[in-house]
Coordinates of C-alpha atoms and ligand atoms in Angstrom, one line a residue:
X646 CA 80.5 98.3 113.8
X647 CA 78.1 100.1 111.0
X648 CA 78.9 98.6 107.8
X649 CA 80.8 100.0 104.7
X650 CA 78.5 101.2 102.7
X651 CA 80.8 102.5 99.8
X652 CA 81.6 99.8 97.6
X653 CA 84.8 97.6 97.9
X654 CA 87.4 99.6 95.1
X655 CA 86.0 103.1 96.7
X656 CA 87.1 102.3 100.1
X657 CA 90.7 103.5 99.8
X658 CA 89.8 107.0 98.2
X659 CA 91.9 109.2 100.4
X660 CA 90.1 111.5 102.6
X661 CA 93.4 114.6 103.2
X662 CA 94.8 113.8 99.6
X663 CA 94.1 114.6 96.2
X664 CA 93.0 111.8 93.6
X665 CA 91.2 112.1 90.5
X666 CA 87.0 111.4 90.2
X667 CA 87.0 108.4 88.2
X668 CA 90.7 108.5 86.0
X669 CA 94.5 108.2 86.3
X670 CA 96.6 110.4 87.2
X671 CA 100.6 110.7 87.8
X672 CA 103.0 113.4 88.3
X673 CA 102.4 116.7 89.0
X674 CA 102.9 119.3 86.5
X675 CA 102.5 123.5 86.6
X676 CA 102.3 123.9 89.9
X677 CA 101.6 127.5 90.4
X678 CA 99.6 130.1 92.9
X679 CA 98.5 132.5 91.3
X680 CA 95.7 135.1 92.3
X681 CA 94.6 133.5 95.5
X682 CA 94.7 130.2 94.2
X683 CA 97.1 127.1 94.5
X684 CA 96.8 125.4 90.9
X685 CA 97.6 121.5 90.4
X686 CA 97.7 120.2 87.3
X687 CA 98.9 116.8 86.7
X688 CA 99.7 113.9 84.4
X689 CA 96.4 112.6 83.9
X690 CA 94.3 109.8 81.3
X691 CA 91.2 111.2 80.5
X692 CA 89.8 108.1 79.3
X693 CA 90.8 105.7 81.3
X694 CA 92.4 104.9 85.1
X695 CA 96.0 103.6 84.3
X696 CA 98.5 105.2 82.3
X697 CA 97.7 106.5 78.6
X698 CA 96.5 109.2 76.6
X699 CA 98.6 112.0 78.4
X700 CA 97.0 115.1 79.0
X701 CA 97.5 117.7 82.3
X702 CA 94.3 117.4 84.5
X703 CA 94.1 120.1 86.6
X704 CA 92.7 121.4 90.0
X705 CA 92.8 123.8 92.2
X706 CA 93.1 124.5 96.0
X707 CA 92.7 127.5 98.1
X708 CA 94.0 126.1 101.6
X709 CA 96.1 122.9 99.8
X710 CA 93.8 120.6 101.4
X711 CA 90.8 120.6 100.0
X712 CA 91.2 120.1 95.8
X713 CA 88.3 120.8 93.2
X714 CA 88.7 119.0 90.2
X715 CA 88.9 121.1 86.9
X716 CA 87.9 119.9 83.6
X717 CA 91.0 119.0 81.7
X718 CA 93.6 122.0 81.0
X719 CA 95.9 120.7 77.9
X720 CA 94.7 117.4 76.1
X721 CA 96.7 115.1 74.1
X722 CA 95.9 114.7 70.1
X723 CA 96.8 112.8 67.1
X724 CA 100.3 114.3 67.4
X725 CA 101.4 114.7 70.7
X726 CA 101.0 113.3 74.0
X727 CA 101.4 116.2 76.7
X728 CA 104.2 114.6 79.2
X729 CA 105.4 116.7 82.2
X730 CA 105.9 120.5 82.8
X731 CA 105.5 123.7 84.9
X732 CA 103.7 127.2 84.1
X733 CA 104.9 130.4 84.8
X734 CA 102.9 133.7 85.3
X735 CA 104.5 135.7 82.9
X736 CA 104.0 139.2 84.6
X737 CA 105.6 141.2 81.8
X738 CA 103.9 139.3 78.9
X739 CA 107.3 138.7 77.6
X740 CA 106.1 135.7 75.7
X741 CA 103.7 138.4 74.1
X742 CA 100.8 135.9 74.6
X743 CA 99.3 138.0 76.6
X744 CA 97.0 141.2 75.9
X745 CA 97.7 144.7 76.5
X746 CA 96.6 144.7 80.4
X747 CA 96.8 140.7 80.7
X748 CA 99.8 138.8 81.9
X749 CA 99.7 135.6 81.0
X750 CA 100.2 132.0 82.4
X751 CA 102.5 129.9 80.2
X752 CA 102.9 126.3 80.5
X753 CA 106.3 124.7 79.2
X754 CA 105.6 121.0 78.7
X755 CA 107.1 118.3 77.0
X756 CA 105.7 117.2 73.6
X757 CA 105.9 113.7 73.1
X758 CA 105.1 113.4 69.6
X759 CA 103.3 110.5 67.8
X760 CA 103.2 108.9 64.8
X761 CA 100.9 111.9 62.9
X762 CA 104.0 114.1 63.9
X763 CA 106.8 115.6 62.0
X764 CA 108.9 115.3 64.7
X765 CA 107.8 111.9 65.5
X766 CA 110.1 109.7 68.1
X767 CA 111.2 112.7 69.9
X768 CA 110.7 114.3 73.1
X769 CA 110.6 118.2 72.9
X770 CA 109.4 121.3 74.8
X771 CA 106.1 123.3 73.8
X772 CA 103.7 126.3 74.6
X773 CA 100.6 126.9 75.6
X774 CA 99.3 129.8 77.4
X775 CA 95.9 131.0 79.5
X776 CA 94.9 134.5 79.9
X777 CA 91.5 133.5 82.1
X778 CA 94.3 132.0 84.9
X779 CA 95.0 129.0 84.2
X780 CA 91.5 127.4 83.1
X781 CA 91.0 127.3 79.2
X782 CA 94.8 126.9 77.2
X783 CA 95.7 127.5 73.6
X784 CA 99.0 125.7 72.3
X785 CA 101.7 127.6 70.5
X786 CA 101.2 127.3 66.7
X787 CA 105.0 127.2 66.3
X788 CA 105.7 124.4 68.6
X789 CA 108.4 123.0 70.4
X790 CA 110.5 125.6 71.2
X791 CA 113.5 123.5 72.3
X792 CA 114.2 120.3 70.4
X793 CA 117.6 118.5 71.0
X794 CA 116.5 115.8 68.6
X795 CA 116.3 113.9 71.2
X796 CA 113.8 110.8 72.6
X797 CA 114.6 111.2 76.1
X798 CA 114.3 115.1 76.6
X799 CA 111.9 116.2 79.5
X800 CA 110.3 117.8 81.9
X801 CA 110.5 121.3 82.1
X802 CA 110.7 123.2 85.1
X803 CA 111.0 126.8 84.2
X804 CA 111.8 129.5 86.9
X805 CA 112.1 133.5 86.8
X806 CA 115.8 133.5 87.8
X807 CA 117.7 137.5 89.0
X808 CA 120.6 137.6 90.1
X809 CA 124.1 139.1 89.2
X810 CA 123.6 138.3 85.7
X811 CA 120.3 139.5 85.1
X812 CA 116.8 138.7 85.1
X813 CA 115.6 135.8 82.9
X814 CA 114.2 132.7 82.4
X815 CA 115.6 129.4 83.2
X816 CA 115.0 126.1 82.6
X817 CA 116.0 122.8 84.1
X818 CA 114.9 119.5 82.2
X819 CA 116.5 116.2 81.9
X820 CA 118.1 113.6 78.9
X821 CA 116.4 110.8 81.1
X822 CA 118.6 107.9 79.8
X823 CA 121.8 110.3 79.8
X824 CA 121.4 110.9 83.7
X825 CA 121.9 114.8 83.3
X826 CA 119.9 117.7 83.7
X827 CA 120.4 120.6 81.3
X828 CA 119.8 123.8 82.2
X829 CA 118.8 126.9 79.5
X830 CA 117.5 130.5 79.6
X831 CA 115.4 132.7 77.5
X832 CA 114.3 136.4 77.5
X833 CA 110.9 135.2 76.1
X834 CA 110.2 132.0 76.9
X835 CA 110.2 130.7 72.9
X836 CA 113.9 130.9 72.4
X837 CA 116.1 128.9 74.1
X838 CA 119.8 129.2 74.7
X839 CA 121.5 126.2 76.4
X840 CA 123.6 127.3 79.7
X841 CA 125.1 124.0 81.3
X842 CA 124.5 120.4 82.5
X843 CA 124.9 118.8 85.7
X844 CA 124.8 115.0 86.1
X845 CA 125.6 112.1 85.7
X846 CA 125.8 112.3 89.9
X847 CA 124.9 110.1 92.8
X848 CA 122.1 107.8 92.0
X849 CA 121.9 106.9 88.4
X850 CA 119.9 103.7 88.7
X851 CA 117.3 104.6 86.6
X852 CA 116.2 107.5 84.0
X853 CA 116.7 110.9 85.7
X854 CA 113.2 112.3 84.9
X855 CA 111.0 115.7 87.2
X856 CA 114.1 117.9 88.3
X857 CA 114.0 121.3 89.8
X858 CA 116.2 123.8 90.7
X859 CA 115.4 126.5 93.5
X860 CA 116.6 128.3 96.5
X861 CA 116.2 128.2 100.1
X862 CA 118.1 130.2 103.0
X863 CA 119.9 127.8 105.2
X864 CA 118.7 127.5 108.8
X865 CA 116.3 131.0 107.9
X866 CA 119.3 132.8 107.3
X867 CA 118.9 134.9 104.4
X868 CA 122.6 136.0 103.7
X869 CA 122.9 132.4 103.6
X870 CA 121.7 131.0 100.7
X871 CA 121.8 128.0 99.0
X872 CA 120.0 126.1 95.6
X873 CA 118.4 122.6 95.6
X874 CA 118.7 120.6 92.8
X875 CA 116.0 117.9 93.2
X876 CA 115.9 114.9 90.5
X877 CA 113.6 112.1 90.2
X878 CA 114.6 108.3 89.1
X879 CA 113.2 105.1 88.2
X880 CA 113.8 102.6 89.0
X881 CA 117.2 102.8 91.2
X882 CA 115.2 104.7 94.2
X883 CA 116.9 103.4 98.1
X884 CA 114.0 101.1 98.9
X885 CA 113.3 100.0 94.8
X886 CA 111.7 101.6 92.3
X887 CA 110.5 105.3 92.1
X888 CA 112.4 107.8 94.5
X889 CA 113.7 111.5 94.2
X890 CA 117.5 112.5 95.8
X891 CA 118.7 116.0 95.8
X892 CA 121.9 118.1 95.6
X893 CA 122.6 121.4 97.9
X894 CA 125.0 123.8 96.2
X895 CA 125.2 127.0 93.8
X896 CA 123.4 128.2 91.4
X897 CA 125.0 131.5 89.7
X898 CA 122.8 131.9 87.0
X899 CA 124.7 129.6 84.3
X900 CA 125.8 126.0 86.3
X901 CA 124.2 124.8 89.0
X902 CA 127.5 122.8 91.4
X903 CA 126.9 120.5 94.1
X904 CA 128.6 120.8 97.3
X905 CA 127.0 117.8 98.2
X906 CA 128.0 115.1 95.4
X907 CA 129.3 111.5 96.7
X908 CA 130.1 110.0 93.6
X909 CA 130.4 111.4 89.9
X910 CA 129.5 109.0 87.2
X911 CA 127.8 105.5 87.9
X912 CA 125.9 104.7 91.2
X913 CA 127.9 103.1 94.0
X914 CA 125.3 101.1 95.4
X915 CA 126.9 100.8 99.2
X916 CA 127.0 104.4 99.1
X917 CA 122.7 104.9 99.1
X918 CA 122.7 105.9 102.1
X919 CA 124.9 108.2 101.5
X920 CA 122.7 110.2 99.0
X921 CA 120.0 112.7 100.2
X922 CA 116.7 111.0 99.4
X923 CA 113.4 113.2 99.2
X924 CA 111.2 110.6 100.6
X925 CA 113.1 107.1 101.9
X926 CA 109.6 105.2 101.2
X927 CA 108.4 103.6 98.1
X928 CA 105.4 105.9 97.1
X929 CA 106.9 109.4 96.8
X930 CA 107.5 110.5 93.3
X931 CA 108.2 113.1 90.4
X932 CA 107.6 115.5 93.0
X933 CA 108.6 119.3 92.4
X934 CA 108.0 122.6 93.8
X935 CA 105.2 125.5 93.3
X936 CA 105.9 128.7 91.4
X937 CA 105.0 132.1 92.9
X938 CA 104.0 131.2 96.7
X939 CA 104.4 134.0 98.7
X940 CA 106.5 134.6 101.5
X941 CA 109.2 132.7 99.9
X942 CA 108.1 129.3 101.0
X943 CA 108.6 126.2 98.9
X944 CA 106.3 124.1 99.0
X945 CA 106.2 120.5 96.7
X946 CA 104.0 117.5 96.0
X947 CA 104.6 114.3 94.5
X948 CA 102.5 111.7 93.2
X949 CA 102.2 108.8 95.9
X950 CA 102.7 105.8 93.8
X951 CA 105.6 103.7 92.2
X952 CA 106.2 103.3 88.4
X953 CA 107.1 99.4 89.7
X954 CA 103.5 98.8 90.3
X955 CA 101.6 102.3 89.8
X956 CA 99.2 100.5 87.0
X957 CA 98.0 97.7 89.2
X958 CA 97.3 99.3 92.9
X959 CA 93.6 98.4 93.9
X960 CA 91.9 101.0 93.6
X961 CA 88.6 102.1 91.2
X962 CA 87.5 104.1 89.3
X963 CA 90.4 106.6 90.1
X964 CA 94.0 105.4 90.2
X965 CA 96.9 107.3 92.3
X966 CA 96.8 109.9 94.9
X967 CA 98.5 112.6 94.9
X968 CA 101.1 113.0 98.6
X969 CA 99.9 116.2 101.0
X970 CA 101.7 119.4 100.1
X971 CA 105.2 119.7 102.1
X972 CA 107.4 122.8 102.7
X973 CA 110.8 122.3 102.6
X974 CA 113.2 124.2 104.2
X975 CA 117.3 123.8 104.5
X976 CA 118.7 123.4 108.0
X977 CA 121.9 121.9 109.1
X978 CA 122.4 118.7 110.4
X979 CA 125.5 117.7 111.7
X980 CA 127.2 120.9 109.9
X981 CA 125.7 119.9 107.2
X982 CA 122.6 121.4 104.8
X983 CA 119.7 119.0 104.6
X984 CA 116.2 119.4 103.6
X985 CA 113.6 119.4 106.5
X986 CA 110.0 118.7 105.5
X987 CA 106.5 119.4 107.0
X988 CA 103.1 119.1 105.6
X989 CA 100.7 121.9 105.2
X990 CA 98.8 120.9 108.0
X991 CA 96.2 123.2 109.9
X992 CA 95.6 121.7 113.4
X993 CA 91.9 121.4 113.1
X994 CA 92.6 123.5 116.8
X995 CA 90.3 121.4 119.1
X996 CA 91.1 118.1 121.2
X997 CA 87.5 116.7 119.6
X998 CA 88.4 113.2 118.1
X999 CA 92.2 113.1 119.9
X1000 CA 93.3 110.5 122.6
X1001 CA 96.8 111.0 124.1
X1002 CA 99.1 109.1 126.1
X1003 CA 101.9 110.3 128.3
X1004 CA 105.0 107.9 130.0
X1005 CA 103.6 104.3 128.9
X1006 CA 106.4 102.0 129.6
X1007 CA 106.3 99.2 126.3
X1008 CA 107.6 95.5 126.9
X1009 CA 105.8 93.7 124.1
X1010 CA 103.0 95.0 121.9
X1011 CA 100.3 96.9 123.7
X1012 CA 97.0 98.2 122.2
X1013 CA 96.0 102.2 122.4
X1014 CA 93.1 104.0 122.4
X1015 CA 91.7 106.6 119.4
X1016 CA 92.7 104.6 116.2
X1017 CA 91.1 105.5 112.9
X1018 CA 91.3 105.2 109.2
X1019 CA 92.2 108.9 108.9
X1020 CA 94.7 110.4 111.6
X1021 CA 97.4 112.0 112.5
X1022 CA 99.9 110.3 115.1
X1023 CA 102.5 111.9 116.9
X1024 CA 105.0 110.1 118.9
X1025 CA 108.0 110.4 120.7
X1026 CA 110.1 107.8 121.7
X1027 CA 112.9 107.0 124.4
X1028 CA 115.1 103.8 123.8
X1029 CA 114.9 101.6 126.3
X1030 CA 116.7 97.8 126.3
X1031 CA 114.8 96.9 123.4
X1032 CA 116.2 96.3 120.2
X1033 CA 113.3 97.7 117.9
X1034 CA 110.0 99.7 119.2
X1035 CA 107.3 101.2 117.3
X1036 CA 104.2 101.3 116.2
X1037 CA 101.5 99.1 114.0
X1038 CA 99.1 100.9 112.7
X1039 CA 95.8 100.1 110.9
X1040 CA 95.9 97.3 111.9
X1041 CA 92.9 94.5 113.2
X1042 CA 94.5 91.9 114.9
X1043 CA 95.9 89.6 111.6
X1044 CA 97.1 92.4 109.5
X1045 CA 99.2 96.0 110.4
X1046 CA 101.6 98.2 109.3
X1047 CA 104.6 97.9 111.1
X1048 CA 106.4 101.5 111.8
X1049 CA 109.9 100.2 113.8
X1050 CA 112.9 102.1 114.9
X1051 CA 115.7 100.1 115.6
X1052 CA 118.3 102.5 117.4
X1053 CA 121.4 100.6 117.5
X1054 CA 121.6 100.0 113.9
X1055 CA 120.3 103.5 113.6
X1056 CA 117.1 102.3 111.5
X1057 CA 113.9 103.0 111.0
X1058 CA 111.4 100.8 108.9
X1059 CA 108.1 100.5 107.7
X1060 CA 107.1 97.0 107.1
X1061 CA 103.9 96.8 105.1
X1062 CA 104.2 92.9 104.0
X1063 CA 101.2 92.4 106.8
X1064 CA 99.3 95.9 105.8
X1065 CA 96.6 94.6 104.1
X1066 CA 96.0 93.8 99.9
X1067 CA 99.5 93.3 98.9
X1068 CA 99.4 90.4 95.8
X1069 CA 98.4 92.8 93.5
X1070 CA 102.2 93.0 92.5
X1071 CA 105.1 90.6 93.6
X1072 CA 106.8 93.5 94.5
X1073 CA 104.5 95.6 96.8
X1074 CA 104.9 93.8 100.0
X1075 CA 108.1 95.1 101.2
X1076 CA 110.1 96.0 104.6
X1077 CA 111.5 99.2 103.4
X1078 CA 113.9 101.6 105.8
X1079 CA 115.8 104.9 105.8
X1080 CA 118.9 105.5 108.2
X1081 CA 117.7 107.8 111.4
X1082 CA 120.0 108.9 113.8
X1083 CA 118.5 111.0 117.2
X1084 CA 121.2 113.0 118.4
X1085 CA 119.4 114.5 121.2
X1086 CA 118.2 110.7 122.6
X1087 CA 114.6 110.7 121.9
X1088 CA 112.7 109.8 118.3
X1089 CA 109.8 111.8 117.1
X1090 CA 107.2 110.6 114.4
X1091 CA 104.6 112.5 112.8
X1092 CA 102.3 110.5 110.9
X1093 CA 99.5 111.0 108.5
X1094 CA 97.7 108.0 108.1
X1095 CA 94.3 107.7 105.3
X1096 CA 92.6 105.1 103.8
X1097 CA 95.3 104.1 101.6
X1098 CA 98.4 105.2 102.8
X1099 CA 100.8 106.7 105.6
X1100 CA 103.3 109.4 105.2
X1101 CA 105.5 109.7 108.2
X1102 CA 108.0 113.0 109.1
X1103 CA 110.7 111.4 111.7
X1104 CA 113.0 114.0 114.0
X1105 CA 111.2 117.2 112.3
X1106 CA 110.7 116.1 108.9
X1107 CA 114.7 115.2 108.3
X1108 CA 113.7 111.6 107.6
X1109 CA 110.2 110.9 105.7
X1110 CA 109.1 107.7 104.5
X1111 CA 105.6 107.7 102.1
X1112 CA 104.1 104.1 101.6
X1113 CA 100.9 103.1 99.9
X1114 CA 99.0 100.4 102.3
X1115 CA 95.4 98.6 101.0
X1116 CA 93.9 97.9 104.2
X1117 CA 90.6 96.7 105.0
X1118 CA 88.4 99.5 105.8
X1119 CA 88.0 97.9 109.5
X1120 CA 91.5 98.1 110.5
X1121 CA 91.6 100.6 112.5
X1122 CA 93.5 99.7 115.5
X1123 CA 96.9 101.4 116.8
X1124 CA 99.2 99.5 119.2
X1125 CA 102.5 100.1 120.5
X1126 CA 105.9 97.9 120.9
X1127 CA 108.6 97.4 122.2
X1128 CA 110.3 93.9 121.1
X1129 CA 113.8 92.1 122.9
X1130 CA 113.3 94.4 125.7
X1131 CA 111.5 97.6 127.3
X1132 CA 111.3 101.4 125.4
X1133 CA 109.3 104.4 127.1
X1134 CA 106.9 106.3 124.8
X1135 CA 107.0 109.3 126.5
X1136 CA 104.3 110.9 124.5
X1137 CA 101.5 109.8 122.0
X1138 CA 98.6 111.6 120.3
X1139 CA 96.3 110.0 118.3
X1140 CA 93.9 112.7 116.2
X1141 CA 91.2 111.6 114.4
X1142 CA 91.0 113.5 110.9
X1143 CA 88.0 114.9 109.2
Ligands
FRU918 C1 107.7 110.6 85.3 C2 107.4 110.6 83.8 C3 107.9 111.9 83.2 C4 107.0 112.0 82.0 C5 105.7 111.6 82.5 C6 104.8 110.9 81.5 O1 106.8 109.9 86.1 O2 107.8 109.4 83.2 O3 109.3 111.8 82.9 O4 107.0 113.4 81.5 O5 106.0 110.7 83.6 O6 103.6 110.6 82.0

């Protein structure tokens, strides 16, 4: 085996996701395409690699795989820290930022204001715009815009909203310790006037921070439309920590209503599984939708880390990835809307660097063929007697990450206590599972695997579970199991990735 000749903390730099050069970086912020390119801009520190000194680093992408990093777009100063936020292209320059022939991009962010501040202690919603798309930014002189006198008031997502009451702007942010998004509109984007709240709902285990409000047509059916309310928490996520749950329901310009709400008020915590979860695993956060992609798709991102341990993961200079870019897209499942998730993936459209099984019976664990530190593995499962199957990935022997299905409880689980570097935080090694049911008999898994993490899309994307993993750079093996019995896999593909 050749040796590793990066050093030690740049072994886990992801290969298909985005992380930062050599600084910090959390959620994503302003996520917008706009003429031909896909623009990320994020929480970033651009002094250091753990969290500080807010600002929103930015890059840019013009097939969502392959990121450039930007110099940084809106940097903190002696009054403000730039918190969390999203940018609209404001075609009709009806901000007025813009020239005669230039439309503008505006970004709506939330102010956190410091100690040299007027307004210090509280948590407000600012301006800047760019008329050069989205690379240089000048804040609003007469910023914030929308102050509640509030210290927990955040995270604007603002949206072009038309519909039976008109065309205007909307925006959904959160009172974080209040558990409730508000929603407001403005013909301008510098006046606000407040429309409704929704919350406190479902999970409320932690602050609600990163909402967003869009819709989607339900099974491609576009008389049929519905709106997705998505909120982020922390901690009080299904597995600990960091997660993002959602709402399907209505949206008529004014109040957003759930058809989907278990419980109004405080979190029921036998009812978790009961709530719609984003992502099931531990490392899936603040994540939130693009503006302006064409052909109506949604597509979101969320930053692949966990506020429980985000500081200390093991990685240098840079600190976080980002997750791959997912479309979303409402089907029903078991009469009822749910949110079915795929990455934007291009199969690289050649067999080159892909092993694949068909029919291999499993009693115990068995070793394959065509494991690598960067892959995609797609597998589909038939229940035999056993009572768990699965797979273990990057793995070497003494250490693996367990991916298990355990069909008569109806389970699957990803066990990364074994995966690698985990004392970094007491609690990082963790079995963590998500409810899976296959209605049709057989379990599929689609799983992006890189140097520091797997992201897996079970029975079409219905079920997804992201986990960080620190392995050593030579664990590479895959194997397949069956244990308390026999399962079939009746196919497995194994692709190398680039
Ligand atoms: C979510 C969050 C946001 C805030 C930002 C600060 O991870 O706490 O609520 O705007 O991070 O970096």
């Amino acid at each position: 085996m050749t040796a590793v000749s990066s050093p030690v903390s740049e072994a886990f730099r992801p290969a298909i996701h985005y992380a930062c050069k050599n600084t910090w970086l959390n959620d994503p912020n302003g996520l917008i395409f706009h003429d031909g390119t896909y623009h990320l801009y994020y929480q970033n520190n651009p002094f250091g690699n753990i969290w500080g000194n807010m600002s929103w680093g930015h890059a840019t992408s013009t097939d969502l795989l392959n990121w450039i990093e930007q110099p940084v777009a809106i940097a903190c100063d002696e009054s403000e820290d730039i918190f969390s936020g999203s940018i609209v292209w404001d075609q009709y320059n009806t901000s007025g930022f813009g020239g005669q022939h230039t439309a503008p991009l505006v970004a709506i962010y939330t102010s956190l204001f410091k100690k040299d501040s007027p307004h210090y202690g509280r948590q407000a919603q600012s301006l800047a715009w760019s008329t050069d798309g989205g690379y240089s930014w000048t804040k609003y002189h007469e910023n914030p815009v929308l102050d509640r006198k509030s210290a927990n008031f955040r995270d604007p997502k603002v949206f072009r909203y038309s519909g039976p009451r008109g065309s205007y702007w909307v925006m959904v942010a959160v009172e974080a310790h209040d558990h409730t998004v508000v929603l407001y509109r403005s013909d301008d984007l510098k006046t606000w006037e407040y429309l409704s709240s929704f919350g406190p709902a479902n999970a409320t285990g932690g602050v609600w921070e990163c909402p967003d409000l869009f819709p989607l047509p339900l099974d491609g059916n576009e008389d049929n439309i519905k709106w997705v309310l998505t909120v982020n928490l922390h901690p009080g996520g299904p597995n600990g920590g960091s997660a993002g749950q959602y709402f399907v329901g209505h949206f008529d310009g004014v109040t957003f209503t759930a058809a989907s709400t278990v419980t109004d008020g405080l979190q029921d915590p036998a009812r978790m599984d009961e709530y719609l979860w984003l992502d099931w695993g531990r490392d899936y956060y603040a994540a939130v939708s693009f503006n302006n992609v064409p052909d109506g798709r949604r597509l979101m991102i969320g930053w692949m880390n966990n506020w429980q341990y985000g500081n200390e993961i093991p990685t240098s200079p840079w600190r976080s990835p980002m997750s791959l870019v997912r479309e979303v897209s409402l089907v029903s499942s078991n009469g009822q809307p749910r949110l079915s998730q795929r990455p934007v993936w291009e199969d690289p459209g050649s067999d080159t660097g892909t092993v694949s099984y068909t029919g291999l019976d499993v009693d115990g664990f068995h070793p394959v063929e065509g494991g690598a530190a960067v892959q995609l593995i797609e597998a589909t499962f038939v229940p035999g007697s056993a009572e768990e199957f699965g797979l273990v990935i990057r793995g070497n022997g003494a250490e693996g990450t367990k991916i298990g299905i355990r069909p008569a409880d109806g389970r699957l689980a990803v066990d990364r206590t074994m995966s690698g570097n985990t004392d970094f935080h007491e609690t990082f090694p963790s079995i963590d599972s998500a409810p899976l049911q296959a209605p049709g008999g057989t379990y599929d898994l689609r799983i992006f695997v890189d140097h520091c993490s797997v992201e897996i899309f079970a029975q079409n994307g219905q079920v997804t579970m992201t986990e960080l993993i620190f392995p050593d750079p030579e664990s590479i093996s895959v194997s397949v199991y069956a244990s308390e019995g026999t399962a079939t896999v009746s196919s497995l593909k194994l692709t190398t990735l680039p």
